Coordinates of N, CA and C in Angstrom, one line a residue:
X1 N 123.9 95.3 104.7 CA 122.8 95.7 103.8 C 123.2 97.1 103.3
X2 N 122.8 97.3 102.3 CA 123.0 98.5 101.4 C 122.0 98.9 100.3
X3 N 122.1 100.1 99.9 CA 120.6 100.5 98.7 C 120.9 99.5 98.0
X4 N 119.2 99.5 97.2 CA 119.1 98.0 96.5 C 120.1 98.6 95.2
X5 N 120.5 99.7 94.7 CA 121.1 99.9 93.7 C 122.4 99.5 93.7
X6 N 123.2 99.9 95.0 CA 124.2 99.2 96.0 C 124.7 97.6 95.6
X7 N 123.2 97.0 95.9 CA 123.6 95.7 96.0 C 123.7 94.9 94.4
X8 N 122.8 95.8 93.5 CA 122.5 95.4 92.0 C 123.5 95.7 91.1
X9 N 124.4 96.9 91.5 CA 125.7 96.7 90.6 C 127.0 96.5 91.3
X10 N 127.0 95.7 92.5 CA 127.8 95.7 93.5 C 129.3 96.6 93.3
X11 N 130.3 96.1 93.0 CA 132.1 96.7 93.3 C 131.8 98.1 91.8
X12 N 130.8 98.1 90.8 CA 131.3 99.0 90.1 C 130.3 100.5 90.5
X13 N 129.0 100.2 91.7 CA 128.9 101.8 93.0 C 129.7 102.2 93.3
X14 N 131.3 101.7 93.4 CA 132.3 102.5 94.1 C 132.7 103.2 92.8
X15 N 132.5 103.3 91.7 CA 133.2 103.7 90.5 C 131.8 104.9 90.5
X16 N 131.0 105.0 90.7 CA 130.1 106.6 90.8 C 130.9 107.6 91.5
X17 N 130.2 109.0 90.8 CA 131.1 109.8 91.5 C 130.7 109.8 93.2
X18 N 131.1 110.4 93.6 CA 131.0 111.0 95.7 C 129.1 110.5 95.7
X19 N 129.4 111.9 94.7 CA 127.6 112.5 95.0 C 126.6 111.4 94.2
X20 N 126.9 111.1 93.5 CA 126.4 109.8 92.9 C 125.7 108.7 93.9
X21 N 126.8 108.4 94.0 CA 126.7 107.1 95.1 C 126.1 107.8 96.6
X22 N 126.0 109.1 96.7 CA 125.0 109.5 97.9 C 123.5 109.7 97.6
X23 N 123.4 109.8 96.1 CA 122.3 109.7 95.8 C 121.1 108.4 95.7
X24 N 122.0 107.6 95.0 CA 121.7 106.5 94.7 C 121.9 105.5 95.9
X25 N 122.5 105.9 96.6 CA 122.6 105.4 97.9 C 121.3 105.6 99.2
X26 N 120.7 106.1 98.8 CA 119.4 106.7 99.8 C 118.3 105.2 99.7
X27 N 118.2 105.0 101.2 CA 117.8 103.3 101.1 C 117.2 103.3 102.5
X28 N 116.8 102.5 103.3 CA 116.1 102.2 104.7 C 117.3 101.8 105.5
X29 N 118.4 101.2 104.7 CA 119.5 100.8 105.5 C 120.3 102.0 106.2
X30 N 120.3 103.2 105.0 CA 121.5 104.2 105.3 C 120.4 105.3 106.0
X31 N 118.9 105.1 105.8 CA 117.9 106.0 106.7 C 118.4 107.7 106.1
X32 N 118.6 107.3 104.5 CA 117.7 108.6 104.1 C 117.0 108.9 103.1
X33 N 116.5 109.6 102.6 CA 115.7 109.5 101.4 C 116.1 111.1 100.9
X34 N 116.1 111.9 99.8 CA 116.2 113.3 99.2 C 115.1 113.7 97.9
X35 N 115.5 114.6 97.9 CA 114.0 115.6 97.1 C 115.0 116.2 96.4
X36 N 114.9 116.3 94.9 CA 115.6 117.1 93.7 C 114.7 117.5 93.1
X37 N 115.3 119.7 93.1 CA 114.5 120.2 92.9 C 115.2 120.8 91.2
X38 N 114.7 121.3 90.5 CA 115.4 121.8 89.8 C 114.2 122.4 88.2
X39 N 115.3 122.3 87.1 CA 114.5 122.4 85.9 C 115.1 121.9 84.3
X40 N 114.1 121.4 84.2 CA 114.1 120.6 82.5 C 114.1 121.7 81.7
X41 N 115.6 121.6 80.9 CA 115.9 122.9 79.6 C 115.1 122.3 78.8
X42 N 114.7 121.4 78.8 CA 113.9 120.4 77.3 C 113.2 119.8 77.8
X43 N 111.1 119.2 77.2 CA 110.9 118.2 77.6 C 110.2 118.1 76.1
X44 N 110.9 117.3 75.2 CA 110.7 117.1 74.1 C 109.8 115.8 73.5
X45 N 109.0 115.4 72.2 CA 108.4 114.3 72.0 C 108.7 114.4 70.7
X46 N 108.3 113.1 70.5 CA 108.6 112.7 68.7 C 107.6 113.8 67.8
X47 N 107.4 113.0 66.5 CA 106.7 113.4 65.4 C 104.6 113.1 66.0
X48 N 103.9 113.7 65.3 CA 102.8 114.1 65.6 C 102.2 112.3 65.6
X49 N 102.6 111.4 64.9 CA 102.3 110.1 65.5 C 103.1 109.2 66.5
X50 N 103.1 110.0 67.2 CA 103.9 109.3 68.7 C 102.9 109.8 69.6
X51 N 102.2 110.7 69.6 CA 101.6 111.3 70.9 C 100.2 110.5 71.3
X52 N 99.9 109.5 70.0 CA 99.2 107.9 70.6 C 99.4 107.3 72.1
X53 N 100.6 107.7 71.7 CA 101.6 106.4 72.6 C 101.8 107.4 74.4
X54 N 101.6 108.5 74.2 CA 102.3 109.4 75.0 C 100.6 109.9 76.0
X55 N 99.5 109.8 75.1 CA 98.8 110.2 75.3 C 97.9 108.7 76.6
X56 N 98.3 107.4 75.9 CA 97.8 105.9 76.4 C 98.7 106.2 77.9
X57 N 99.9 106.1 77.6 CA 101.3 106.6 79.4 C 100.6 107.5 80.3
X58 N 100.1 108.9 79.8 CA 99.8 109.3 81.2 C 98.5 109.0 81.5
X59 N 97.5 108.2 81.6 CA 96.6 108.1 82.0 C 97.0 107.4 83.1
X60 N 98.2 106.7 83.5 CA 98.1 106.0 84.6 C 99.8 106.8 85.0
X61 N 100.5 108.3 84.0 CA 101.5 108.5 84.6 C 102.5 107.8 84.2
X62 N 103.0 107.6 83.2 CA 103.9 106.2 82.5 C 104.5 107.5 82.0
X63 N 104.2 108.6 81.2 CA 104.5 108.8 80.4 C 104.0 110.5 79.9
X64 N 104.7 111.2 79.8 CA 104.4 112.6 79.5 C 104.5 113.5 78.4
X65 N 103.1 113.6 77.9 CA 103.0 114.2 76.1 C 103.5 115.8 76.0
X66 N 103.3 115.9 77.5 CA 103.8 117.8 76.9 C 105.2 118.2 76.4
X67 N 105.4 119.2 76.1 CA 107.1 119.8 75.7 C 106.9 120.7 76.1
X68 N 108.0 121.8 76.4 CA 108.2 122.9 76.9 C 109.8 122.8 77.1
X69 N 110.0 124.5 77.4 CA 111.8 125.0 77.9 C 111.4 125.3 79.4
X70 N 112.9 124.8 80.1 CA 113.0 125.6 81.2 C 111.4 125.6 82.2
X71 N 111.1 123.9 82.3 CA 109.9 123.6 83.1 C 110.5 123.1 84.4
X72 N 110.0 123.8 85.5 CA 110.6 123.4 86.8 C 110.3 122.0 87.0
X73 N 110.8 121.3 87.7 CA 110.1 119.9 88.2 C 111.2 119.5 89.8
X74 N 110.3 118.5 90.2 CA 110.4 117.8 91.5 C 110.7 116.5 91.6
X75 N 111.8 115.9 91.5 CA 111.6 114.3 92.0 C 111.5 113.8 93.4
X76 N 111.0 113.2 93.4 CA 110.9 112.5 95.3 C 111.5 111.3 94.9
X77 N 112.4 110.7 96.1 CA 113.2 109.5 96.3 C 113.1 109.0 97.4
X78 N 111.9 108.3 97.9 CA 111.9 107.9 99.5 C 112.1 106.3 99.5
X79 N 112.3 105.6 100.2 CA 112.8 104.5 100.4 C 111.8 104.1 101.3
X80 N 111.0 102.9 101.0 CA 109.8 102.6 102.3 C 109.4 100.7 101.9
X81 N 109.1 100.2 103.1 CA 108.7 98.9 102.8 C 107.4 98.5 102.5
X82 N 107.8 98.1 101.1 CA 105.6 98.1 100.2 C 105.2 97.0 101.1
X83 N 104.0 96.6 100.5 CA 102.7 95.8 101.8 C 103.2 94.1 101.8
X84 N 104.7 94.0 100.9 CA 104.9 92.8 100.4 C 106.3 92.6 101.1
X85 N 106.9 93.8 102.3 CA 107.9 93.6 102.7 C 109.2 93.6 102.0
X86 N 108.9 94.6 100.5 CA 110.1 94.5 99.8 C 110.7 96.4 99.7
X87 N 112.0 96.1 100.2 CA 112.2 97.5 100.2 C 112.1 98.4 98.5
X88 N 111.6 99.3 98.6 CA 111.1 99.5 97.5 C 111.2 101.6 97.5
X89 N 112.0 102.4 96.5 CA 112.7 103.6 96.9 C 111.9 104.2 95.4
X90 N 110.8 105.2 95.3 CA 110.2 106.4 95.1 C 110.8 107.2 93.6
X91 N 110.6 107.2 92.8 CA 111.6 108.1 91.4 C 110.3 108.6 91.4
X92 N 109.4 109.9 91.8 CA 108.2 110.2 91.1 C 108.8 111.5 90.7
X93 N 108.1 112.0 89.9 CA 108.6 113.0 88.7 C 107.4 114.3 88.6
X94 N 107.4 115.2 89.2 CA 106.7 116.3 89.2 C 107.1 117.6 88.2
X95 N 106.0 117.7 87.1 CA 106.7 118.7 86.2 C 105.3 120.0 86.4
X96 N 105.4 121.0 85.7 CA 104.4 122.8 85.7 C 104.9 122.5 84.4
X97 N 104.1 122.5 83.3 CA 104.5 122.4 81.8 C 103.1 123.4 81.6
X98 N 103.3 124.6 81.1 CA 102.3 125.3 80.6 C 101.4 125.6 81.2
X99 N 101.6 125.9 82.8 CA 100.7 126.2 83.8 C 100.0 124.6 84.2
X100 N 100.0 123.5 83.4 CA 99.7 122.5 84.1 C 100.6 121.3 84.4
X101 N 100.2 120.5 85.6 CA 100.5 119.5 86.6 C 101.0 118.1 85.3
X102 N 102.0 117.7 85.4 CA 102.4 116.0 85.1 C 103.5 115.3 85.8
X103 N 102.8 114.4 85.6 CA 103.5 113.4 86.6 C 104.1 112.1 85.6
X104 N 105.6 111.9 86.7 CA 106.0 110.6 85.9 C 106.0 109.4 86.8
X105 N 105.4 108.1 87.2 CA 105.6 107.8 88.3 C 106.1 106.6 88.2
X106 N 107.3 106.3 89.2 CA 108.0 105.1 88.9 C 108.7 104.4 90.6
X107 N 108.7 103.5 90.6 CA 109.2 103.0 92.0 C 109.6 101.3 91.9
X108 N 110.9 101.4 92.6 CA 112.0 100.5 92.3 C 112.2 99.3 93.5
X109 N 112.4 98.1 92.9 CA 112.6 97.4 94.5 C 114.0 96.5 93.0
X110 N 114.9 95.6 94.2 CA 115.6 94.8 93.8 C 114.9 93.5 94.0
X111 N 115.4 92.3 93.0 CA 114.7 91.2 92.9 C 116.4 90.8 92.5
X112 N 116.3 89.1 93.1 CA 117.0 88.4 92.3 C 118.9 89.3 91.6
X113 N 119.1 90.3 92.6 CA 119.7 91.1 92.2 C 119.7 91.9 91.0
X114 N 118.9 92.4 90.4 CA 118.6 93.4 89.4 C 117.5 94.3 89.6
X115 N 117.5 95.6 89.4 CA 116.3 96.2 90.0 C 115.1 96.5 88.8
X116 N 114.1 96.4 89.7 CA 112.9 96.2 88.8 C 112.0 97.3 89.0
X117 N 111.8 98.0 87.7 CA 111.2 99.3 87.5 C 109.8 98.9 87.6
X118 N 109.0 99.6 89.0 CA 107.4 99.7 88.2 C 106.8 101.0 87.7
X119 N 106.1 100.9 86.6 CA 106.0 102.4 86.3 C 104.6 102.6 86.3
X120 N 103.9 103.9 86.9 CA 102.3 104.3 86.6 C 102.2 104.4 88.0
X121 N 100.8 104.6 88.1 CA 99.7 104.7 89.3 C 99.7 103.8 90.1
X122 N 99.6 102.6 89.2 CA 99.4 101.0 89.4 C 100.2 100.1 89.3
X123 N 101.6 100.1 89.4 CA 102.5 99.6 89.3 C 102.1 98.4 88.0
X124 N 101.2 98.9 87.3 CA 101.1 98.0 85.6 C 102.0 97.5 85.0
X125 N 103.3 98.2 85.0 CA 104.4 97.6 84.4 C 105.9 97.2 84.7
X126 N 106.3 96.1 85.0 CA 107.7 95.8 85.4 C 108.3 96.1 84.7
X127 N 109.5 96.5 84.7 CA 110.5 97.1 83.9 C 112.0 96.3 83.9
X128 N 112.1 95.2 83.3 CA 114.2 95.1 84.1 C 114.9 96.5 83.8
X129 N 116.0 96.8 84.5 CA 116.9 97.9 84.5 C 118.2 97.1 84.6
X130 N 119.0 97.5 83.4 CA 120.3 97.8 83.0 C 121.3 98.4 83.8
X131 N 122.0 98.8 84.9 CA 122.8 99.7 85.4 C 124.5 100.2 84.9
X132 N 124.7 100.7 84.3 CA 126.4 100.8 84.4 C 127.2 102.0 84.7
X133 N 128.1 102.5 84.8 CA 128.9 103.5 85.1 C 129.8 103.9 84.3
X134 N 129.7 105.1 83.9 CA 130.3 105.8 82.9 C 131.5 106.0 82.9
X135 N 132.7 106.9 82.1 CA 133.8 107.1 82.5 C 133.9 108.2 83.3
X136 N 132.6 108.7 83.8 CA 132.9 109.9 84.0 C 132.0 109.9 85.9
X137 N 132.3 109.0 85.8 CA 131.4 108.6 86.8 C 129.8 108.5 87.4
X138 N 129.5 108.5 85.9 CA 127.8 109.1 85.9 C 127.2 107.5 85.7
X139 N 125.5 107.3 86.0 CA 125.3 106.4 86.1 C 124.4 106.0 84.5
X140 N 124.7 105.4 84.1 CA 123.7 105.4 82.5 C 122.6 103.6 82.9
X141 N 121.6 104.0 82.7 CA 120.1 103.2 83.1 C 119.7 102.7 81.7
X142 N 119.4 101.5 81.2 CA 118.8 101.1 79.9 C 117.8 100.3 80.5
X143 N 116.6 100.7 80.1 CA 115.2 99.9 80.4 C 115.6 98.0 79.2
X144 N 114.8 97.3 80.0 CA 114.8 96.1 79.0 C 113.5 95.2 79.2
X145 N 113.5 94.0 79.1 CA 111.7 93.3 78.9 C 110.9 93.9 79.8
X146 N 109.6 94.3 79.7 CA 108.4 94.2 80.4 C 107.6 93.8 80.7
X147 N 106.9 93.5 81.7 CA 105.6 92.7 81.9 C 104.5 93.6 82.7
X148 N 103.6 92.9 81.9 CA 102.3 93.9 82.3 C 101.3 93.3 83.1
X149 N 100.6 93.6 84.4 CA 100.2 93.1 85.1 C 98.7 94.0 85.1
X150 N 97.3 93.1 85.5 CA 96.4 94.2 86.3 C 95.4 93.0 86.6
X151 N 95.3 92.8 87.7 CA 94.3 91.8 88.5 C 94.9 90.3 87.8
X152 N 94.1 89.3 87.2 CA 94.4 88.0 87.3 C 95.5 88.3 86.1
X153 N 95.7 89.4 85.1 CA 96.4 88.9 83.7 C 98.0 89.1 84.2
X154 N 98.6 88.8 83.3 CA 100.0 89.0 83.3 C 101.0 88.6 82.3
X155 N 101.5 89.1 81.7 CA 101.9 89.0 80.1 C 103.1 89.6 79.9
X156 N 104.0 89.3 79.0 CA 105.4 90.2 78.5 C 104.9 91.0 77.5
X157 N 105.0 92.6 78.2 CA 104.4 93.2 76.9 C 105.3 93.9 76.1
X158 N 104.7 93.8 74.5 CA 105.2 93.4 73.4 C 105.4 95.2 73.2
X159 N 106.5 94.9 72.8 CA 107.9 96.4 72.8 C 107.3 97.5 71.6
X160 N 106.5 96.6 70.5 CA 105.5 97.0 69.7 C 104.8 98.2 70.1
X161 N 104.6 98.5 71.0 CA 103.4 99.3 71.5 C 104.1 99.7 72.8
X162 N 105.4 99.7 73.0 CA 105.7 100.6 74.3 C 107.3 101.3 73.5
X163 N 107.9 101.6 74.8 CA 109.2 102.2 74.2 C 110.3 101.5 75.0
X164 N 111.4 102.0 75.2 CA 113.0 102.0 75.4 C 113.3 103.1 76.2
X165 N 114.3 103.2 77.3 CA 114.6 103.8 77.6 C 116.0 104.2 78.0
X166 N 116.2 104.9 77.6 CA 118.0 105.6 78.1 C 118.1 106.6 78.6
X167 N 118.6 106.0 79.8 CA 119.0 107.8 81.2 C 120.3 107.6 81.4
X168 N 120.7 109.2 81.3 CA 121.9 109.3 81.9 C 122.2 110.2 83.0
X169 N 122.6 110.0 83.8 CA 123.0 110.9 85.3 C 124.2 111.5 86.1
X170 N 124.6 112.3 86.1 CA 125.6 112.7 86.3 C 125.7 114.1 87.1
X171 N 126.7 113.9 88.0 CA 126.9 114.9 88.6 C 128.4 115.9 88.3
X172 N 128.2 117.9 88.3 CA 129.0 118.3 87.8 C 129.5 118.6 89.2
X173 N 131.0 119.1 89.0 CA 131.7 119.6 90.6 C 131.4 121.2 90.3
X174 N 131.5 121.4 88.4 CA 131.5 122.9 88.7 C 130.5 123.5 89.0
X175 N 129.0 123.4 89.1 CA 128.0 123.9 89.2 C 127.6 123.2 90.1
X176 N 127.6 122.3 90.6 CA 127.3 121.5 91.9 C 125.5 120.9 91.7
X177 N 125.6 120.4 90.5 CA 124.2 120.0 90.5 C 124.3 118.9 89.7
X178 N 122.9 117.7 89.9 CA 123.2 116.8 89.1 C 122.4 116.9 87.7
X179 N 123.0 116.1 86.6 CA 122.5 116.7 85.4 C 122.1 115.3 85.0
X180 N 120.5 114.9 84.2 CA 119.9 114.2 83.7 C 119.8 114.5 82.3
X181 N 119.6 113.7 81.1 CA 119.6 113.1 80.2 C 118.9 112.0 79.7
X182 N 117.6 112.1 79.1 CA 116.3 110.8 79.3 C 115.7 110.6 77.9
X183 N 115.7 109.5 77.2 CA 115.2 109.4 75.5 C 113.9 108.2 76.1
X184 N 113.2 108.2 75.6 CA 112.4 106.8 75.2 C 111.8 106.8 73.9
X185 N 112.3 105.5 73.3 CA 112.4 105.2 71.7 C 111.4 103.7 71.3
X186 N 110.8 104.1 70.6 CA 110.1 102.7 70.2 C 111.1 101.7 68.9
X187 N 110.9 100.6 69.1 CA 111.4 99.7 68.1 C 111.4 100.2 66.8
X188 N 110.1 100.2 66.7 CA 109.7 100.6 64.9 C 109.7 102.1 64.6
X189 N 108.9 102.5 65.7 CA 108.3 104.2 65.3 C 109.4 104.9 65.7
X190 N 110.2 104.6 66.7 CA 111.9 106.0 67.1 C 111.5 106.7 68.1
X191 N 111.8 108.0 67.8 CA 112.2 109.2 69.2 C 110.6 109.1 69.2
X192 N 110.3 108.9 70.6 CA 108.9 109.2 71.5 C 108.7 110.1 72.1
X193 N 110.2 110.3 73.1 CA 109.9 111.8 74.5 C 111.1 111.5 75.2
X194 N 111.4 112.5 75.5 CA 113.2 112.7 76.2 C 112.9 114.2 76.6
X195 N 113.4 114.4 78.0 CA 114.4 115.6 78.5 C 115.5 115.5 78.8
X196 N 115.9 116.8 79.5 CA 117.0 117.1 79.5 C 117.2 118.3 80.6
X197 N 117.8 117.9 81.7 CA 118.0 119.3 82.6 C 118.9 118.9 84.0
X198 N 118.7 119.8 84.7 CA 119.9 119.6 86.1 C 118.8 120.0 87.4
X199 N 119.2 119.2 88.4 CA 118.9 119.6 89.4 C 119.5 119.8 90.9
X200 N 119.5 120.4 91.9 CA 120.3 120.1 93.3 C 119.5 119.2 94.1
X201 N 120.0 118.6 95.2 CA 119.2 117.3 96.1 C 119.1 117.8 97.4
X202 N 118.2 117.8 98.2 CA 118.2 117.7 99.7 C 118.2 116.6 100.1
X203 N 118.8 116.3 101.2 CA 118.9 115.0 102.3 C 118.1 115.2 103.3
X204 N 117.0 114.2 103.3 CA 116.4 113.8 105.1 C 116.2 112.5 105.6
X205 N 115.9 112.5 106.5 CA 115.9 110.9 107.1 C 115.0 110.2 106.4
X206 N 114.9 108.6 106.2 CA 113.7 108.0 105.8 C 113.0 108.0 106.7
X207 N 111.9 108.7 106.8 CA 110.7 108.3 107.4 C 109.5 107.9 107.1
X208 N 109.7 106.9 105.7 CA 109.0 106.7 104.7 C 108.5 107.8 103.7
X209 N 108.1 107.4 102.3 CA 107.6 108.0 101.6 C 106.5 109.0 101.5
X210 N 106.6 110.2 101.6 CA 104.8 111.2 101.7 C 104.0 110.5 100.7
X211 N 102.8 110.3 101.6 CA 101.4 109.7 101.0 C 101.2 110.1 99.9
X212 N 101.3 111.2 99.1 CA 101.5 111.9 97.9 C 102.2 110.9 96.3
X213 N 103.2 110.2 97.0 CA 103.9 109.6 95.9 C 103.5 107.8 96.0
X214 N 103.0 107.6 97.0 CA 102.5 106.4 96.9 C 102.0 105.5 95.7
X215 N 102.6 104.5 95.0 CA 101.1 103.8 94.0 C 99.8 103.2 94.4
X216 N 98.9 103.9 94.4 CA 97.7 103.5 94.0 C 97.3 102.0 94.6
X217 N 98.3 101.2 93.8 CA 98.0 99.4 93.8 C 99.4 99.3 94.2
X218 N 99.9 98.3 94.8 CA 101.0 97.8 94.3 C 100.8 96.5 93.8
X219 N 102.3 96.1 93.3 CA 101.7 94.6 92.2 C 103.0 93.8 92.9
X220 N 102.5 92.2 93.4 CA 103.6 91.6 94.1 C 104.4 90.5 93.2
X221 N 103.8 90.9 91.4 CA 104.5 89.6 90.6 C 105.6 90.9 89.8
X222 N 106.7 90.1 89.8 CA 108.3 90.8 89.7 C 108.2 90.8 87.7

């Protein structure tokens, strides 16, 4: 056994850099989880009709309308087994944008070997994820179909009304920090919201996720 990221892009994990692959490597199997602390040089959003779309995301945390330079933030990455017995590892996203609090909240389990993004409070939305490896050993993430869930409904929702996403990750040797790179683009309407910044990681054991980053609901259809 190995992180579900591990297992989702099997022989080309060995192609991340060191620190890559110890990041993305933090799982129940390897018993650790890490905290990246750092700061966003950019947290930028499209044109004044995008912030529809930005304003509907964070009500459940999907999605963050503010901008600003040089905003500290927090990710937590804990690795814990949801109520459905599926190992399932923590991306929540803590930003101070203008004296106030936003959150991005996202948590990941493997299915079927691909890993499956839920994003928000309420794990509302499945996400498939794209994984590949750069030449530079960085890891580049492309969001693809969604489905939207909340009590009995459940639906592919229509790309119309949400966005796209492209992250890139990478770690420097010369500054010893890892550096992020994030766009989400809609079909029709374009640039939505993207940052851009670096952060360093601490290591601790899994001892599951702080009740802090928890979802809300969790949702057991993939």
């Amino acid at each position: 056994m190995t992180s579900i990221f591990a297992r989702a892009m099997g022989s080309d994990f060995d192609r991340l850099h060191p620190m890559m692959q110890r990041r993305f490597g933090v799982g129940l199997d390897e018993g650790q989880a890490c905290v990246g602390r750092g700061v966003m040089s950019e947290i930028r959003r499209g044109p004044w009709w995008t912030v529809p779309f930005l304003q509907f995301g964070k009500l459940r945390n999907i999605l963050v309308p503010a901008v600003g330079e040089n905003v500290p933030f927090t990710i937590w990455n804990s690795p814990y087994l949801d109520p459905f017995g599926r190992e399932t590892v923590t991306f929540v996203r803590e930003y101070e944008v203008g004296g106030r609090s936003a959150r991005f909240d996202a948590t990941m389990i493997l299915h079927d070997g691909r890993v499956i993004d839920y994003l928000g409070t309420h794990q509302h939305l499945a996400v498939d994820l794209d994984l590949k490896v750069d030449d530079d050993g960085g890891l580049l993430l492309r969001s693809g179909e969604q489905r939207f869930y909340e009590g009995p409904v459940g639906f592919r929702f229509p790309m119309l009304f949400s966005g796209r996403a492209t992250l890139r990750e990478r770690f420097d040797d010369t500054d010893g920090r890892f550096h992020v790179d994030m766009r989400v683009d809609n079909d029709r309407f374009g640039f939505l919201f993207g940052y851009r910044g670096s952060f360093t990681c601490e290591w601790m054991p899994a001892s599951g996720a702080p009740p802090h980053v928890f979802p809300r609901r969790h949702e057991s259809r993939v």
